Short mmCIF file of C-alpha atoms in Angstrom, two decimals:
data_model
loop_
_atom_site.label_atom_id
_atom_site.label_comp_id
_atom_site.label_asym_id
_atom_site.label_seq_id
_atom_site.Cartn_x
_atom_site.Cartn_y
_atom_site.Cartn_z
CA UNK A 195 166.89 18.84 64.06
CA UNK A 196 170.49 19.82 63.66
CA UNK A 197 172.80 20.22 66.63
CA UNK A 198 175.51 22.80 66.04
CA UNK A 199 178.78 23.35 67.89
CA UNK A 200 181.28 26.18 67.56
CA UNK A 201 185.02 25.89 68.02
CA UNK A 202 186.19 26.00 71.63
CA UNK A 203 187.29 29.60 72.15
CA UNK A 204 185.56 30.87 75.30
CA UNK A 205 187.98 30.71 78.27
CA UNK A 206 186.83 29.71 81.76
CA UNK A 207 187.88 27.29 84.47
CA UNK A 208 191.30 26.60 82.93
CA UNK A 209 189.95 25.42 79.57
CA UNK A 210 188.22 26.68 76.44
CA UNK A 211 184.50 26.12 75.87
CA UNK A 212 182.17 25.60 72.92
CA UNK A 213 178.47 26.33 72.57
CA UNK A 214 176.18 23.43 71.67
CA UNK A 215 172.80 24.48 70.25
CA UNK A 216 169.79 23.14 68.37
CA UNK A 217 168.38 24.80 65.31
CA UNK A 218 164.82 23.83 66.29
CA UNK A 219 164.14 22.28 69.69
CA UNK A 220 165.41 22.51 73.25
CA UNK A 221 163.79 19.13 73.97
CA UNK A 222 165.91 17.51 71.27
CA UNK A 223 169.01 19.45 72.38
CA UNK A 224 168.56 18.17 75.94
CA UNK A 225 168.08 14.61 74.63
CA UNK A 226 171.27 14.85 72.55
CA UNK A 227 173.22 16.23 75.51
CA UNK A 228 171.83 13.63 77.91
CA UNK A 229 172.65 10.77 75.54
CA UNK A 230 176.30 11.90 75.63
CA UNK A 231 176.47 12.47 79.38
CA UNK A 232 176.61 16.26 79.22
CA UNK A 233 175.37 17.49 82.60
CA UNK A 234 172.27 19.69 82.68
CA UNK A 235 174.21 22.23 84.75
CA UNK A 236 176.04 23.09 81.48
CA UNK A 237 172.79 24.43 79.98
CA UNK A 238 172.63 28.23 79.76
CA UNK A 239 169.07 29.14 78.65
CA UNK A 240 169.58 28.49 74.92
CA UNK A 241 172.81 26.47 74.70
CA UNK A 242 175.11 24.08 76.50
CA UNK A 243 178.64 25.12 77.38
CA UNK A 244 180.92 22.16 76.68
CA UNK A 245 184.67 21.93 77.31
CA UNK A 246 187.20 21.66 74.50
CA UNK A 247 188.01 18.11 75.58
CA UNK A 248 184.53 17.01 74.38
CA UNK A 249 184.52 18.80 71.00
CA UNK A 250 185.75 15.92 68.80
CA UNK A 251 183.44 13.43 70.55
CA UNK A 252 180.40 15.66 70.00
CA UNK A 253 181.21 16.17 66.33
CA UNK A 254 181.66 12.40 65.92
CA UNK A 255 178.24 11.92 67.57
CA UNK A 256 176.56 14.18 65.02
CA UNK A 257 177.01 17.80 66.11
CA UNK A 258 177.79 19.92 63.06
CA UNK A 259 180.73 22.34 63.37
CA UNK A 260 179.54 25.91 62.89
CA UNK A 261 180.77 29.45 63.24
CA UNK A 262 179.48 31.60 66.07
CA UNK A 263 177.53 33.59 63.49
CA UNK A 264 175.84 30.42 62.20
CA UNK A 265 174.91 29.51 65.76
CA UNK A 266 173.36 32.91 66.44
CA UNK A 267 171.45 32.81 63.14
CA UNK A 268 170.14 29.29 63.93
CA UNK A 269 169.01 30.36 67.41
CA UNK A 270 167.29 33.49 66.09
CA UNK A 271 165.61 31.64 63.21
CA UNK A 272 164.27 28.96 65.55
CA UNK A 273 163.06 31.46 68.14
CA UNK A 274 165.28 29.84 70.79
CA UNK A 275 167.72 32.73 71.21
CA UNK A 276 167.78 34.31 74.68
CA UNK A 277 169.12 37.85 74.35
CA UNK A 278 171.39 39.52 76.89
CA UNK A 279 168.68 41.69 78.45
CA UNK A 280 166.65 38.56 79.26
CA UNK A 281 169.55 36.75 80.94
CA UNK A 282 169.98 36.82 84.71
CA UNK A 283 172.22 39.68 85.87
CA UNK A 284 174.72 37.41 87.63
CA UNK A 285 175.97 35.94 84.34
#
């Protein structure tokens, strides 16, 4: 498994956010996140939203920096991608 993270660029709640994804397994993604104290409430169907303040720590722990395109390709290739039409309407 490879855990990927994009640069923090998504604004919300007075900070920028990154996406943390797995290229193969949500079970392993959850385990990685849990081992680093990332709360489950940050999980959004196929990725974790993580604040910019955690980016360097997550890379040091083994997350590989990736472009947003690389993240989307990894999610599609693994079958983990949740497309917009399948997401709850309130998001």
